mmCIF file of C-alpha atoms in Angstrom:
data_model
loop_
_atom_site.group_PDB
_atom_site.id
_atom_site.type_symbol
_atom_site.label_atom_id
_atom_site.label_comp_id
_atom_site.label_asym_id
_atom_site.label_seq_id
_atom_site.Cartn_x
_atom_site.Cartn_y
_atom_site.Cartn_z
ATOM 1 C CA MET A 1 31.938 -21.438 135.019
ATOM 2 C CA SER A 2 32.399 -20.534 131.364
ATOM 3 C CA LYS A 3 35.650 -21.066 129.494
ATOM 4 C CA LYS A 4 36.172 -17.311 129.206
ATOM 5 C CA THR A 5 35.722 -16.724 132.932
ATOM 6 C CA GLU A 6 37.992 -19.658 133.708
ATOM 7 C CA GLN A 7 40.730 -18.254 131.450
ATOM 8 C CA ILE A 8 40.412 -14.845 133.101
ATOM 9 C CA TYR A 9 40.828 -16.366 136.568
ATOM 10 C CA LYS A 10 43.839 -18.412 135.397
ATOM 11 C CA SER A 11 45.522 -15.299 134.003
ATOM 12 C CA ILE A 12 44.871 -13.374 137.200
ATOM 13 C CA ALA A 13 46.317 -16.217 139.298
ATOM 14 C CA SER A 14 49.404 -16.361 137.063
ATOM 15 C CA LEU A 15 49.900 -12.609 137.381
ATOM 16 C CA GLU A 16 49.649 -12.878 141.170
ATOM 17 C CA ASP A 17 52.290 -15.655 141.137
ATOM 18 C CA LEU A 18 54.600 -13.506 139.042
ATOM 19 C CA LYS A 19 54.060 -10.580 141.407
ATOM 20 C CA ASN A 20 55.067 -12.840 144.307
ATOM 21 C CA GLN A 21 58.196 -13.908 142.437
ATOM 22 C CA ILE A 22 59.151 -10.269 141.958
ATOM 23 C CA SER A 23 58.618 -9.656 145.692
ATOM 24 C CA ILE A 24 60.895 -12.592 146.528
ATOM 25 C CA ILE A 25 63.601 -11.299 144.170
ATOM 26 C CA ARG A 26 63.307 -7.846 145.751
ATOM 27 C CA GLU A 27 63.695 -9.321 149.281
ATOM 28 C CA LEU A 28 66.743 -11.301 148.187
ATOM 29 C CA ALA A 29 68.259 -8.167 146.696
ATOM 30 C CA LYS A 30 67.687 -6.308 149.982
ATOM 31 C CA SER A 31 69.303 -9.090 151.972
ATOM 32 C CA LYS A 32 72.349 -9.018 149.689
ATOM 33 C CA ALA A 33 72.564 -5.227 149.781
ATOM 34 C CA GLY A 34 75.890 -5.109 151.615
ATOM 35 C CA CYS A 35 77.427 -8.127 149.876
ATOM 36 C CA GLU A 36 79.086 -8.214 146.534
ATOM 37 C CA ILE A 37 77.106 -10.145 143.912
ATOM 38 C CA SER A 38 78.952 -12.040 141.219
ATOM 39 C CA GLU A 39 78.404 -11.122 137.602
ATOM 40 C CA ILE A 40 76.808 -14.538 136.948
ATOM 41 C CA GLU A 41 74.260 -14.035 139.753
ATOM 42 C CA ARG A 42 73.463 -10.543 138.451
ATOM 43 C CA THR A 43 72.880 -11.770 134.859
ATOM 44 C CA GLU A 44 70.726 -14.654 136.138
ATOM 45 C CA GLU A 45 68.660 -12.216 138.171
ATOM 46 C CA ILE A 46 68.229 -9.910 135.171
ATOM 47 C CA ARG A 47 67.309 -12.851 132.919
ATOM 48 C CA HIS A 48 64.794 -14.076 135.498
ATOM 49 C CA LEU A 49 63.219 -10.602 135.726
ATOM 50 C CA GLU A 50 63.029 -10.379 131.924
ATOM 51 C CA ASN A 51 61.265 -13.757 131.806
ATOM 52 C CA ILE A 52 58.790 -12.587 134.436
ATOM 53 C CA GLU A 53 58.166 -9.400 132.472
ATOM 54 C CA PHE A 54 57.570 -11.423 129.288
ATOM 55 C CA GLU A 55 55.140 -13.779 131.051
ATOM 56 C CA MET A 56 53.268 -10.854 132.581
ATOM 57 C CA THR A 57 52.905 -9.264 129.158
ATOM 58 C CA GLN A 58 51.540 -12.508 127.731
ATOM 59 C CA HIS A 59 49.025 -12.884 130.565
ATOM 60 C CA LEU A 60 47.907 -9.276 130.213
ATOM 61 C CA LYS A 61 47.319 -9.803 126.480
ATOM 62 C CA SER A 62 45.355 -12.936 127.294
ATOM 63 C CA LEU A 63 43.284 -11.053 129.858
ATOM 64 C CA ARG A 64 42.498 -8.276 127.393
ATOM 65 C CA PHE A 65 41.404 -10.847 124.808
ATOM 66 C CA TRP A 66 39.179 -12.841 127.166
ATOM 67 C CA ILE A 67 37.610 -9.788 128.773
ATOM 68 C CA GLY A 68 36.958 -8.325 125.319
ATOM 69 C CA SER A 69 35.327 -11.535 124.127
ATOM 70 C CA LEU A 70 33.416 -11.895 127.397
ATOM 71 C CA TYR A 71 31.625 -8.603 126.785
ATOM 72 C CA SER A 72 31.525 -8.668 122.989
ATOM 73 C CA TYR A 73 27.899 -9.708 123.006
ATOM 74 C CA ASN A 74 26.771 -6.562 124.863
ATOM 75 C CA GLY A 75 24.244 -4.549 122.925
ATOM 76 C CA LYS A 76 23.175 -7.503 120.824
ATOM 77 C CA SER A 77 19.628 -8.001 121.990
ATOM 78 C CA THR A 78 17.451 -10.734 120.587
ATOM 79 C CA SER A 79 14.279 -9.932 122.497
ATOM 80 C CA ARG A 80 10.964 -10.879 120.919
ATOM 81 C CA ALA A 81 10.039 -7.201 120.679
ATOM 82 C CA LYS A 82 13.181 -6.368 118.676
ATOM 83 C CA VAL A 83 12.689 -9.341 116.382
ATOM 84 C CA ALA A 84 9.056 -8.347 115.756
ATOM 85 C CA ALA A 85 10.011 -4.715 115.100
ATOM 86 C CA SER A 86 12.767 -5.784 112.716
ATOM 87 C CA GLN A 87 10.397 -8.026 110.779
ATOM 88 C CA GLU A 88 7.793 -5.266 110.565
ATOM 89 C CA ASN A 89 10.401 -2.805 109.263
ATOM 90 C CA GLY A 90 11.509 -5.414 106.740
ATOM 91 C CA ARG A 91 7.943 -5.747 105.448
ATOM 92 C CA LYS A 92 7.888 -1.982 104.962
ATOM 93 C CA GLY A 93 11.014 -2.159 102.826
ATOM 94 C CA GLY A 94 13.656 -1.732 105.489
ATOM 95 C CA ARG A 95 15.705 1.343 106.210
ATOM 96 C CA PRO A 96 15.621 3.960 103.439
ATOM 97 C CA PRO A 97 18.853 4.870 101.660
ATOM 98 C CA LYS A 98 20.934 7.625 103.241
ATOM 99 C CA GLU A 99 20.165 9.937 100.324
ATOM 100 C CA ILE A 100 16.438 9.714 101.091
ATOM 101 C CA THR A 101 17.016 10.328 104.778
ATOM 102 C CA MET A 102 19.144 13.376 103.965
ATOM 103 C CA MET A 103 16.423 14.699 101.651
ATOM 104 C CA LYS A 104 13.833 14.359 104.412
ATOM 105 C CA LYS A 105 16.090 16.230 106.818
ATOM 106 C CA ARG A 106 16.708 18.976 104.276
ATOM 107 C CA ARG A 107 12.961 19.281 103.612
ATOM 108 C CA ALA A 108 12.347 19.786 107.352
ATOM 109 C CA GLU A 109 15.117 22.426 107.462
ATOM 110 C CA LEU A 110 13.635 24.229 104.471
ATOM 111 C CA GLU A 111 10.154 24.231 105.979
ATOM 112 C CA ALA A 112 11.558 25.787 109.160
ATOM 113 C CA LEU A 113 13.464 28.402 107.112
ATOM 114 C CA ILE A 114 10.327 29.266 105.131
ATOM 115 C CA GLU A 115 8.322 29.732 108.346
ATOM 116 C CA GLU A 116 11.013 31.932 109.836
ATOM 117 C CA ALA A 117 11.330 34.043 106.668
ATOM 118 C CA GLU A 118 7.542 34.480 106.440
ATOM 119 C CA ARG A 119 7.395 35.624 110.065
ATOM 120 C CA GLU A 120 10.204 38.126 109.473
ATOM 121 C CA LYS A 121 8.546 39.344 106.269
ATOM 122 C CA LEU A 122 5.353 40.129 108.198
ATOM 123 C CA VAL A 123 7.112 42.327 110.749
ATOM 124 C CA THR A 124 9.785 44.018 108.643
ATOM 125 C CA THR A 125 9.371 47.656 107.611
ATOM 126 C CA ASP A 126 12.285 47.653 105.171
ATOM 127 C CA PHE A 127 11.040 47.153 101.590
ATOM 128 C CA GLU A 128 14.393 45.882 100.334
ATOM 129 C CA ARG A 129 14.560 43.288 103.116
ATOM 130 C CA GLU A 130 10.951 42.310 102.326
ATOM 131 C CA GLU A 131 11.920 41.648 98.689
ATOM 132 C CA GLU A 132 14.977 39.632 99.781
ATOM 133 C CA LEU A 133 12.770 37.546 102.049
ATOM 134 C CA ALA A 134 10.277 36.990 99.234
ATOM 135 C CA HIS A 135 13.105 35.701 96.991
ATOM 136 C CA GLU A 136 14.427 33.481 99.812
ATOM 137 C CA ILE A 137 10.962 32.037 100.427
ATOM 138 C CA GLU A 138 10.545 31.386 96.714
ATOM 139 C CA SER A 139 13.938 29.641 96.382
ATOM 140 C CA TYR A 140 13.325 27.580 99.544
ATOM 141 C CA GLY A 141 9.892 26.643 98.180
ATOM 142 C CA LYS A 142 11.368 25.514 94.827
ATOM 143 C CA GLU A 143 14.015 23.394 96.544
ATOM 144 C CA CYS A 144 11.367 21.930 98.845
ATOM 145 C CA SER A 145 9.082 21.041 95.928
ATOM 146 C CA ASN A 146 12.031 19.397 94.078
ATOM 147 C CA ILE A 147 12.714 17.291 97.149
ATOM 148 C CA GLU A 148 9.012 16.401 97.410
ATOM 149 C CA GLU A 149 9.011 15.236 93.778
ATOM 150 C CA LYS A 150 12.091 13.084 94.318
ATOM 151 C CA LEU A 151 10.595 11.549 97.467
ATOM 152 C CA GLU A 152 7.284 10.819 95.716
ATOM 153 C CA LYS A 153 9.160 9.211 92.816
ATOM 154 C CA TRP A 154 11.141 7.074 95.252
ATOM 155 C CA ASN A 155 7.935 6.012 97.085
ATOM 156 C CA GLU A 156 6.307 5.035 93.778
ATOM 157 C CA GLU A 157 9.368 3.002 92.757
ATOM 158 C CA ARG A 158 9.299 1.267 96.120
ATOM 159 C CA LYS A 159 5.639 0.334 95.717
ATOM 160 C CA LEU A 160 6.380 -1.274 92.349
ATOM 161 C CA ILE A 161 8.988 -3.562 93.868
#
């Protein structure tokens, strides 16, 4: 049994003991229901309950810590396939910067917008709308070519490294 699992079981056992102590205190209180309890007995009972509450809190914190550390390794795979894939990606230069990824996404969006505008331009009968679409296609094309230039420049810089 690992240290973490052992600590979890110890905390659970301690919590069960404290629960039993509370049950005993409750039974004693029921048995003394008709009797008068002295102020000293009442303060001792309250102090004892406060100590139990404090211990329970400590054990619960401990449980949260050990359970969290027990499963902290989840999702961290070290399979041979992942290692090989990581090394291959590293040889290719690793993950591109976010700016490059965003440019690639924008280029794909622009290409879809150009296709859509060209389709609409073919079927429209409104000359004004046809001119608007032509301007949109032109502006999308310019932005797309700017992105292409930046991506080519980045690829060339990467090859030099």
